[in-house]
Short mmCIF file of C-alpha atoms in Angstrom, two decimals:
data_model
loop_
_atom_site.label_atom_id
_atom_site.label_comp_id
_atom_site.label_asym_id
_atom_site.label_seq_id
_atom_site.Cartn_x
_atom_site.Cartn_y
_atom_site.Cartn_z
CA UNK A 1 -31.76 225.92 -132.18
CA UNK A 2 -29.74 222.72 -131.96
CA UNK A 3 -26.88 222.04 -129.58
CA UNK A 4 -23.89 221.22 -131.80
CA UNK A 5 -21.82 220.09 -128.80
CA UNK A 6 -23.86 216.93 -128.23
CA UNK A 7 -21.76 213.75 -128.36
CA UNK A 8 -23.27 210.96 -130.45
CA UNK A 9 -21.99 207.39 -130.81
CA UNK A 10 -23.11 205.05 -133.62
CA UNK A 11 -22.37 201.33 -133.35
CA UNK A 12 -22.95 198.95 -136.26
CA UNK A 13 -20.75 196.31 -137.86
CA UNK A 14 -21.75 197.45 -141.38
CA UNK A 15 -19.79 200.49 -142.60
CA UNK A 16 -22.62 201.52 -144.93
CA UNK A 17 -25.13 201.49 -142.06
CA UNK A 18 -22.87 203.63 -139.86
CA UNK A 19 -22.44 206.15 -142.68
CA UNK A 20 -26.15 206.26 -143.43
CA UNK A 21 -27.07 206.89 -139.77
CA UNK A 22 -24.30 209.48 -139.45
CA UNK A 23 -25.67 211.33 -142.48
CA UNK A 24 -29.10 211.42 -140.85
CA UNK A 25 -27.53 213.17 -137.85
CA UNK A 26 -25.56 215.49 -140.15
CA UNK A 27 -28.78 216.39 -141.95
CA UNK A 28 -30.20 217.57 -138.63
CA UNK A 29 -27.08 219.64 -137.89
CA UNK A 30 -25.25 217.26 -135.55
CA UNK A 31 -21.61 216.65 -136.52
CA UNK A 32 -19.99 215.45 -133.29
CA UNK A 33 -20.57 211.81 -134.23
CA UNK A 34 -18.26 208.88 -133.52
CA UNK A 35 -18.87 205.65 -135.46
CA UNK A 36 -17.65 202.28 -134.12
CA UNK A 37 -17.84 198.82 -135.64
CA UNK A 38 -17.68 196.49 -132.64
CA UNK A 39 -19.22 196.02 -129.22
CA UNK A 40 -15.75 196.13 -127.66
CA UNK A 41 -15.08 199.56 -129.19
CA UNK A 42 -18.43 200.82 -127.92
CA UNK A 43 -17.85 199.51 -124.39
CA UNK A 44 -14.35 201.00 -124.31
CA UNK A 45 -15.52 204.45 -125.40
CA UNK A 46 -18.53 204.44 -123.09
CA UNK A 47 -16.70 203.24 -119.99
CA UNK A 48 -13.43 205.15 -120.41
CA UNK A 49 -14.62 208.30 -122.16
CA UNK A 50 -13.84 211.65 -120.58
CA UNK A 51 -17.47 212.81 -120.77
CA UNK A 52 -20.78 210.99 -121.25
CA UNK A 53 -22.38 210.42 -124.64
CA UNK A 54 -25.61 212.30 -125.18
CA UNK A 55 -26.93 209.67 -127.59
CA UNK A 56 -25.85 206.14 -128.51
CA UNK A 57 -27.40 204.45 -131.54
CA UNK A 58 -26.61 200.73 -131.73
CA UNK A 59 -27.59 197.77 -133.89
CA UNK A 60 -28.85 195.01 -131.57
CA UNK A 61 -27.07 192.40 -133.71
CA UNK A 62 -23.76 193.83 -132.51
CA UNK A 63 -24.34 192.38 -129.04
CA UNK A 64 -25.55 189.05 -130.46
CA UNK A 65 -26.97 188.05 -127.09
CA UNK A 66 -23.65 188.55 -125.28
CA UNK A 67 -24.88 191.69 -123.50
CA UNK A 68 -28.31 192.85 -122.37
CA UNK A 69 -28.21 196.18 -124.20
CA UNK A 70 -31.36 197.57 -122.62
CA UNK A 71 -30.10 196.71 -119.14
CA UNK A 72 -26.70 198.21 -119.95
CA UNK A 73 -28.08 201.54 -121.16
CA UNK A 74 -30.84 202.04 -118.59
CA UNK A 75 -29.54 204.48 -115.98
CA UNK A 76 -25.96 204.24 -117.30
CA UNK A 77 -24.19 207.43 -116.14
CA UNK A 78 -22.01 207.44 -119.28
CA UNK A 79 -24.96 207.42 -121.71
CA UNK A 80 -27.78 209.95 -121.51
CA UNK A 81 -30.00 208.40 -124.22
CA UNK A 82 -29.79 205.21 -126.27
CA UNK A 83 -31.55 203.86 -129.34
CA UNK A 84 -31.29 200.11 -129.90
CA UNK A 85 -32.47 199.23 -133.41
CA UNK A 86 -32.91 195.98 -135.31
CA UNK A 87 -34.20 194.39 -132.11
CA UNK A 88 -36.65 191.60 -133.04
CA UNK A 89 -38.09 191.46 -129.51
CA UNK A 90 -39.22 195.11 -129.70
CA UNK A 91 -43.02 195.34 -129.62
CA UNK A 92 -44.73 195.95 -132.94
CA UNK A 93 -46.82 199.08 -132.57
CA UNK A 94 -47.64 202.27 -134.45
CA UNK A 95 -44.78 204.21 -132.87
CA UNK A 96 -41.34 203.31 -134.25
CA UNK A 97 -40.25 201.96 -130.87
CA UNK A 98 -40.89 202.16 -127.19
CA UNK A 99 -39.08 204.08 -124.51
CA UNK A 100 -38.01 203.13 -121.02
CA UNK A 101 -36.52 206.11 -119.24
CA UNK A 102 -33.43 206.90 -121.34
CA UNK A 103 -33.49 203.95 -123.77
CA UNK A 104 -35.59 203.34 -126.88
CA UNK A 105 -35.90 200.01 -128.66
CA UNK A 106 -36.97 199.70 -132.29
CA UNK A 107 -37.57 196.71 -134.55
CA UNK A 108 -36.56 198.77 -137.61
CA UNK A 109 -33.62 197.22 -139.46
CA UNK A 110 -32.04 200.67 -139.75
CA UNK A 111 -33.28 203.91 -138.20
CA UNK A 112 -34.83 206.37 -140.62
CA UNK A 113 -34.98 210.16 -140.38
CA UNK A 114 -38.20 210.09 -138.33
CA UNK A 115 -36.70 207.77 -135.70
CA UNK A 116 -33.54 209.89 -135.42
CA UNK A 117 -35.62 213.07 -135.16
CA UNK A 118 -37.71 211.46 -132.41
CA UNK A 119 -34.55 210.49 -130.53
CA UNK A 120 -33.02 213.94 -130.85
CA UNK A 121 -36.25 215.57 -129.67
CA UNK A 122 -35.63 213.74 -126.39
CA UNK A 123 -31.89 214.38 -126.33
CA UNK A 124 -31.59 218.01 -127.43
CA UNK A 125 -33.88 219.66 -124.90
CA UNK A 126 -33.07 223.05 -123.43
CA UNK A 127 -34.98 224.89 -120.77
CA UNK A 128 -34.29 228.30 -122.29
CA UNK A 129 -32.18 229.61 -125.16
CA UNK A 130 -28.60 230.68 -124.43
CA UNK A 131 -29.29 234.24 -125.56
CA UNK A 132 -32.14 234.61 -123.06
CA UNK A 133 -29.95 233.42 -120.18
CA UNK A 134 -27.23 235.87 -121.20
CA UNK A 135 -29.66 238.77 -121.38
CA UNK A 136 -30.85 238.03 -117.83
CA UNK A 137 -27.35 238.61 -116.40
CA UNK A 138 -27.02 242.23 -115.26
CA UNK A 139 -24.73 244.37 -117.41
CA UNK A 140 -22.27 244.93 -114.55
CA UNK A 141 -21.73 241.18 -114.12
CA UNK A 142 -21.19 240.70 -117.86
CA UNK A 143 -18.35 243.24 -117.86
CA UNK A 144 -16.54 241.63 -114.95
#
């Protein structure tokens, strides 16, 4: 079962690309998605947001060399997982990208459903279902 409370941020200068990626998330059942069109908007939301983003999906062209995206996202307390796509320096291999801790880099011009599913498999991980945790609480505590 998916966690519909996950916060997702999509950053791309092209409106069509943002919509296409957002629809991929919607198709998986994630609707708490915020699209932005500039690096400044992304930095503002990430740094001054009230709670961290669970996933950030960004087009590498948005930074245009002005910011080391991989360095920014690695161990950033405001971003749990990041996918940087359209990155020409990403290694060409069978997997759609490579991962370093909480950041993935892909050379794909636009993430497809498989890449988004792979990202969300890392992001939306629960140790046990909510219903099991609730059933483990004694009945007396639940009434209180």
